[in-house]
Each structure stands twice: as structure tokens, then as C-alpha cells.
PDB file of C-alpha atoms in Angstrom:
ATOM      1  CA  MET A  15     -35.428 191.240-157.794  1.00  0.00           C
ATOM      2  CA  SER A  16     -32.690 193.580-155.526  1.00  0.00           C
ATOM      3  CA  GLU A  17     -29.519 194.362-156.751  1.00  0.00           C
ATOM      4  CA  LYS A  18     -27.976 191.374-154.192  1.00  0.00           C
ATOM      5  CA  ASN A  19     -30.763 189.191-155.517  1.00  0.00           C
ATOM      6  CA  MET A  20     -30.064 189.314-159.029  1.00  0.00           C
ATOM      7  CA  ARG A  21     -26.704 188.730-158.829  1.00  0.00           C
ATOM      8  CA  TYR A  22     -26.973 185.610-156.379  1.00  0.00           C
ATOM      9  CA  CYS A  23     -28.928 183.824-159.046  1.00  0.00           C
ATOM     10  CA  LEU A  24     -26.228 184.136-161.305  1.00  0.00           C
ATOM     11  CA  LEU A  25     -23.581 182.984-159.507  1.00  0.00           C
ATOM     12  CA  LEU A  26     -25.315 180.619-157.978  1.00  0.00           C
ATOM     13  CA  ASP A  27     -25.172 179.497-162.266  1.00  0.00           C
ATOM     14  CA  PHE A  28     -22.347 180.464-162.414  1.00  0.00           C
ATOM     15  CA  TYR A  29     -21.009 178.091-160.292  1.00  0.00           C
ATOM     16  CA  GLY A  30     -23.944 175.901-158.326  1.00  0.00           C
ATOM     17  CA  GLU A  31     -22.297 173.526-158.851  1.00  0.00           C
ATOM     18  CA  VAL A  32     -19.902 173.257-156.401  1.00  0.00           C
ATOM     19  CA  LEU A  33     -22.234 173.553-153.362  1.00  0.00           C
ATOM     20  CA  SER A  34     -23.291 171.309-151.952  1.00  0.00           C
ATOM     21  CA  GLU A  35     -26.885 169.275-153.426  1.00  0.00           C
ATOM     22  CA  ASN A  36     -28.083 170.962-149.737  1.00  0.00           C
ATOM     23  CA  GLN A  37     -27.012 174.230-150.519  1.00  0.00           C
ATOM     24  CA  ARG A  38     -27.288 175.165-153.665  1.00  0.00           C
ATOM     25  CA  GLU A  39     -31.530 173.989-153.302  1.00  0.00           C
ATOM     26  CA  MET A  40     -31.289 176.028-150.842  1.00  0.00           C
ATOM     27  CA  MET A  41     -30.355 179.552-152.637  1.00  0.00           C
ATOM     28  CA  ASP A  42     -33.103 177.778-155.675  1.00  0.00           C
ATOM     29  CA  LEU A  43     -35.274 177.967-153.482  1.00  0.00           C
ATOM     30  CA  TYR A  44     -34.380 181.767-152.016  1.00  0.00           C
ATOM     31  CA  TYR A  45     -33.198 184.305-154.469  1.00  0.00           C
ATOM     32  CA  ASN A  46     -34.922 181.821-157.014  1.00  0.00           C
ATOM     33  CA  GLU A  47     -38.562 180.717-156.591  1.00  0.00           C
ATOM     34  CA  ASP A  48     -38.363 183.638-153.752  1.00  0.00           C
ATOM     35  CA  PHE A  49     -39.145 181.654-150.747  1.00  0.00           C
ATOM     36  CA  SER A  50     -38.682 182.958-146.853  1.00  0.00           C
ATOM     37  CA  LEU A  51     -36.088 180.832-144.796  1.00  0.00           C
ATOM     38  CA  SER A  52     -39.128 179.859-142.936  1.00  0.00           C
ATOM     39  CA  GLU A  53     -40.620 178.219-146.091  1.00  0.00           C
ATOM     40  CA  ILE A  54     -36.725 176.574-146.402  1.00  0.00           C
ATOM     41  CA  ALA A  55     -37.114 175.576-143.366  1.00  0.00           C
ATOM     42  CA  ASP A  56     -40.366 173.334-143.359  1.00  0.00           C
ATOM     43  CA  GLU A  57     -39.996 172.663-146.524  1.00  0.00           C
ATOM     44  CA  ILE A  58     -36.608 170.625-144.992  1.00  0.00           C
ATOM     45  CA  GLY A  59     -37.168 169.771-142.011  1.00  0.00           C
ATOM     46  CA  ILE A  60     -34.851 171.802-140.380  1.00  0.00           C
ATOM     47  CA  THR A  61     -34.391 175.481-138.607  1.00  0.00           C
ATOM     48  CA  ARG A  62     -34.735 178.768-139.732  1.00  0.00           C
ATOM     49  CA  GLN A  63     -31.253 179.565-137.818  1.00  0.00           C
ATOM     50  CA  GLY A  64     -30.465 176.850-139.903  1.00  0.00           C
ATOM     51  CA  VAL A  65     -31.456 178.069-143.553  1.00  0.00           C
ATOM     52  CA  ARG A  66     -29.969 180.583-142.504  1.00  0.00           C
ATOM     53  CA  ASP A  67     -26.395 180.447-141.440  1.00  0.00           C
ATOM     54  CA  ALA A  68     -26.709 177.669-144.992  1.00  0.00           C
ATOM     55  CA  VAL A  69     -27.446 180.463-147.456  1.00  0.00           C
ATOM     56  CA  ARG A  70     -24.299 183.087-145.184  1.00  0.00           C
ATOM     57  CA  ARG A  71     -22.924 179.753-146.379  1.00  0.00           C
ATOM     58  CA  ALA A  72     -23.503 179.622-149.252  1.00  0.00           C
ATOM     59  CA  GLU A  73     -23.416 183.144-150.746  1.00  0.00           C
ATOM     60  CA  ASP A  74     -19.443 183.501-148.894  1.00  0.00           C
ATOM     61  CA  MET A  75     -18.093 180.287-151.398  1.00  0.00           C
ATOM     62  CA  LEU A  76     -19.717 181.932-154.462  1.00  0.00           C
ATOM     63  CA  ASP A  77     -18.234 185.080-153.865  1.00  0.00           C
ATOM     64  CA  SER A  78     -15.501 183.684-152.664  1.00  0.00           C
ATOM     65  CA  LEU A  79     -15.099 181.439-155.917  1.00  0.00           C
ATOM     66  CA  GLU A  80     -16.521 184.829-157.995  1.00  0.00           C
ATOM     67  CA  ASP A  81     -13.187 186.345-156.566  1.00  0.00           C
ATOM     68  CA  LYS A  82     -11.425 184.863-157.138  1.00  0.00           C
ATOM     69  CA  LEU A  83     -12.072 183.033-161.177  1.00  0.00           C
ATOM     70  CA  GLY A  84     -13.886 186.538-162.133  1.00  0.00           C
ATOM     71  CA  LEU A  85     -16.443 184.197-164.314  1.00  0.00           C
ATOM     72  CA  ILE A  86     -19.149 186.348-164.003  1.00  0.00           C
ATOM     73  CA  ALA A  87     -16.950 190.047-164.420  1.00  0.00           C
ATOM     74  CA  ARG A  88     -15.745 187.969-167.641  1.00  0.00           C
ATOM     75  CA  PHE A  89     -19.012 187.321-169.065  1.00  0.00           C
ATOM     76  CA  ASP A  90     -19.809 190.753-168.237  1.00  0.00           C
ATOM     77  CA  ARG A  91     -16.587 192.553-169.988  1.00  0.00           C
ATOM     78  CA  LEU A  92     -17.850 190.356-173.545  1.00  0.00           C
ATOM     79  CA  ARG A  93     -21.015 191.174-174.073  1.00  0.00           C
ATOM     80  CA  ALA A  94     -20.537 195.130-173.712  1.00  0.00           C
ATOM     81  CA  GLN A  95     -17.893 194.067-176.131  1.00  0.00           C
ATOM     82  CA  ARG A  96     -20.413 192.345-178.180  1.00  0.00           C
ATOM     83  CA  ASP A  97     -22.939 195.063-177.713  1.00  0.00           C
ATOM     84  CA  GLU A  98     -20.092 197.190-179.259  1.00  0.00           C
ATOM     85  CA  ILE A  99     -20.102 194.927-183.091  1.00  0.00           C
ATOM     86  CA  LEU A 100     -23.308 194.378-183.069  1.00  0.00           C
ATOM     87  CA  GLU A 101     -23.765 198.327-182.742  1.00  0.00           C
ATOM     88  CA  ILE A 102     -21.120 198.750-185.262  1.00  0.00           C
ATOM     89  CA  LEU A 103     -22.399 195.887-187.390  1.00  0.00           C
ATOM     90  CA  SER A 104     -25.936 198.226-187.583  1.00  0.00           C
ATOM     91  CA  ASP A 105     -24.870 200.958-188.913  1.00  0.00           C
ATOM     92  CA  GLU A 106     -26.779 201.701-191.881  1.00  0.00           C
ATOM     93  CA  THR A 107     -24.703 205.173-191.888  1.00  0.00           C
ATOM     94  CA  SER A 108     -21.238 204.339-192.357  1.00  0.00           C
ATOM     95  CA  PRO A 109     -19.914 202.388-196.010  1.00  0.00           C
ATOM     96  CA  LYS A 110     -20.129 198.544-195.673  1.00  0.00           C
ATOM     97  CA  ASP A 111     -16.245 198.060-195.823  1.00  0.00           C
ATOM     98  CA  THR A 112     -15.860 200.888-192.774  1.00  0.00           C
ATOM     99  CA  VAL A 113     -18.736 198.487-190.959  1.00  0.00           C
ATOM    100  CA  ILE A 114     -16.602 195.811-191.804  1.00  0.00           C
ATOM    101  CA  LYS A 115     -13.164 196.772-191.003  1.00  0.00           C
ATOM    102  CA  GLU A 116     -14.183 197.816-187.119  1.00  0.00           C
ATOM    103  CA  ALA A 117     -16.058 194.822-186.540  1.00  0.00           C
ATOM    104  CA  LYS A 118     -12.941 192.794-187.572  1.00  0.00           C
ATOM    105  CA  ALA A 119     -11.210 195.012-185.361  1.00  0.00           C
ATOM    106  CA  LYS A 120     -13.301 195.123-182.007  1.00  0.00           C
ATOM    107  CA  LEU A 121     -13.144 191.286-182.422  1.00  0.00           C
ATOM    108  CA  MET A 122      -9.595 191.017-182.500  1.00  0.00           C
ATOM    109  CA  LEU A 123      -9.448 192.731-179.064  1.00  0.00           C
ATOM    110  CA  LEU A 124     -12.293 190.115-177.833  1.00  0.00           C
ATOM    111  CA  GLU A 125     -10.831 188.995-174.517  1.00  0.00           C
ATOM    112  CA  ILE A 126     -11.367 185.578-175.383  1.00  0.00           C
TER     113      ILE A 126
END
């Protein structure tokens, strides 16, 4: 799956509920189910161009929401911070109290 497709799958997971039911269905078929525009058009009963336009508008809306709200960017930062904490906790070479102190310090810095 391409990076663009992965991005829109994630955007759809985070913001899909703000799309119309038709837009959400088309985006799901296009990005999650890997249908072609023609296949979606046949499934829904509209033209290929109609599907393309609806998908494009939905993409623009999802991009705009992420630009404004930044939920995915925040999610990525939290996941990276979680990974750092897990790495600290899995360090078996440091004394236990040092590991706990480092993990606590990282937890206090979480961007919640």
C-alpha cells in the first residue's frame, strides 16, 4: 500500500464520521477495499467522474481537518513517546530504580 493510501486510510479512521455516508462509503471502497473508480461507480450507480469528484472532495475535507485539528500528528507524537518509554523500561543493563526514574520523567513529559 502506498504512503498516500495509508495516510487516507488513517484520515478516514480519525475523521470519517464527518463525511457524508456516500463519501465515506466511496472512500472506504477506494482506500480500504482497493476498488477502482469504475468499480465504485458500478457499485453505487453513478459515473466514474462522479466518484472521482466525490473522492477528491472527501480527500480535501480530510486534509483540511487534519491541518486544523492535527489529531494524527498528535497520535504519531504520542506513539513515539510511548515507544521511548517502552525502550527505557526494557533496558535490563541499568539499575531498576534508574529505569523507573527515567520512565517516570518521560511520562511526565507526555503531550496529552
